[in-house]
RNA sequence: GCCCUGGUGGCGGAAUCGGUAGACGCGUCGGACUUAAAAUCCGGUUGGAGUUAAAUCCAGUGCCAGUUCAAGUCUGGCCCAGGGCACCA
């Protein structure tokens, strides 16, 4: 074995061997239990960044650990390869999106191989290739048939910079998730997936995911935004047309219904024109026009003063018979609830602000419970003028007819029930989640497989005509419309129904559609009859461990959960949730800031591979922080890991002649006569500690500190031996062989090289994970801690066989303790077996 | 405003059940080897007091209380940082 560690040399060598021998291929059939380890698939942007390196290393170590522990592990990789950057590159450099994308994939594949990742490349999935997007289109058609994909006219988010609409999930603080420019509203006809149909299940099933972090689950729950309340319908008494009209409102506070003093509809409310009197028309129109001009950001701005104008018409409160005016104000949102709000200024802060500004009347209907007696005695003045803020806490109803004196929490139900009984309302559960807008006015995506026929309307493309291929004859330099519309061959087609002239849909699908099912395709990547067979998908899924960034907490993870449930209902699979366990890894930082090109604090993985090797990169990226936390990259840290691997290498190379891998004692796992050798115990402790740390939330940072402890212990042990006898050699063999097995999931190349050089058979990555002996995984003696009044005063080496009385005796006999307790009364003595004695004195 | 996560040395971070706070590493200081440097090896490194040096003592896990023989860990109340949601009725 060479004396010096040359990572670049051995890494190349082993990567070639693994590829040639198919070391990491996963058979579908195996007598071992399955385990599916998955990293979020990358967008082929050009080069790997450190975030990728961290993500894939974590998953790779998990996959290898599980494999050594007897699982048949599925560990695939693919490319989320549709998307706007490819089109932008096409415009900028004149390269075809496809060419640009496939070249990037080629380069990044090379990088992934250099990292020594244990992928089964036979299952590679590339979402922009027809053999994949054919099935994305096929799944669209299934959803369409089931009524889960539909087209509608709607107010949608439009990004001018990207030239396309966006889903709600892709608008962050009123800005485009990709380019950060301000999003506008447009009224367009677009394709949607009916994710709202699954709102309740998506929320409820979060409880079925104990393997997901609370942060992600709460983010999804917030996004779904369930609220329970009531719909009340208020008759309009003076509609200008003379028609009988009513305005329905959604409220979560039916208990405050007797306190309504006015009603607000959104500027975009559908019936607003019919509810406006001729005298108010001009002002209302002006207000609505102004509201249209405002961006989402302006409109939702927190400190904006509320504004509105009256419509001139009135409603009746069916609970009280009171008449109150209708207003329009932009603090009512057209898209939520019914687009109309009942205003109770005394018990809602927004209504309070508005009423104050426009001098609208107020009426108190809830008082704090401790005021109940005063109110009953007629001593409590519930005059609204005395109120200087809305009372939004719980309390007792007043001024509410037969509901007076009732707790407001109970009144919610009782009042709604009355509305139900009398026919002007019902119980209603409302969600914030909107349907998923999947149309994109871009070229580089999977074409939506429908055609439009003047006679037959919307017609799905027949399944046997899939895939609808992207046209090649397009001009990427066009501005203001999708490049796909410049194709002379694409749009023109015939109707599958009547055979007449028809046009194709020119919009493509959101890339998130492609990535909502890719992890299913890995189970059966080469299937050309179906997206996947039911048998294989039910065998491999759900994913046992999913690893990726927190930025997908809502987007990708919510869409994938929806897809799984929808495909289950289509009978394509038999499980409810796609990802059993989710690890959201932290960001990779440099100098305390996220690595970014604009800040100039990026580190190129290629340089690290070249200068230190992949094993150092893998070791370092796992070493300093637990996976879920942010990781601060430091050059000194890399250097430290490289030195450590050198230290490991020297340990092995300098002992190569002493280490016998096939020592029968080692094979049987026991070392006769050597059970009390300290090093043997240290090794057992290391196996136990490392196994537990990986099993328990993948705490790789402590795993690596335990590697270091073990290496330090072997050096120390050697330093104390001048000459090794046969028994010593057996101990050393045991220690070194165990060390490289324990390290093999992380330092994949170094350990493979060492294993082979030491005479091991086959690949170290096919070996069994070491087992520990509980009796040996502890020190041979214990350190008894002696406390007085809970403070440590002495430490005594003791035999672990001592019983409680003997330990107490031992503690009290310590000269130091004797001195400290001298002249004091011992009140109590607590003995913790094998650990500690606490003497309580006065 | 609501929700989630976190707060431990100069830094990253350790610490099954409440039982030795600071594992392991980075940095740094000192030493060995060397003509010298690199590499390597050994030792110190929470703060304060103390000592030639040690021994030793005191304080200490965001803050304030509490439970306990014993609290980084449990309970209650705060403060701060990061993230999510938000005129959602």
Coordinates of C-alpha atoms in Angstrom, one line a residue, chain A residues 25 110 181 186 188 270 277 358 374 467 530 565 573 660 690 714 727 750 806:
Chain A
X25 CA -27.5 -1.4 -9.6
X110 CA -19.8 13.7 -14.7
X181 CA -40.2 41.1 -10.6
X186 CA -54.6 39.5 -15.6
X188 CA -57.2 35.0 -18.7
X270 CA -69.5 39.9 -9.3
X277 CA -77.4 53.2 -7.3
X358 CA -66.1 56.8 7.8
X374 CA -73.0 44.0 35.8
X467 CA -46.5 12.3 -26.9
X530 CA -47.5 2.9 -18.7
X565 CA -53.7 11.2 -3.8
X573 CA -51.3 3.2 -6.9
X660 CA -5.3 -9.6 8.6
X690 CA -22.1 5.6 15.1
X714 CA -5.9 3.5 17.8
X727 CA -3.0 -11.2 20.0
X750 CA -10.4 5.6 0.5
X806 CA -20.9 -0.3 48.5

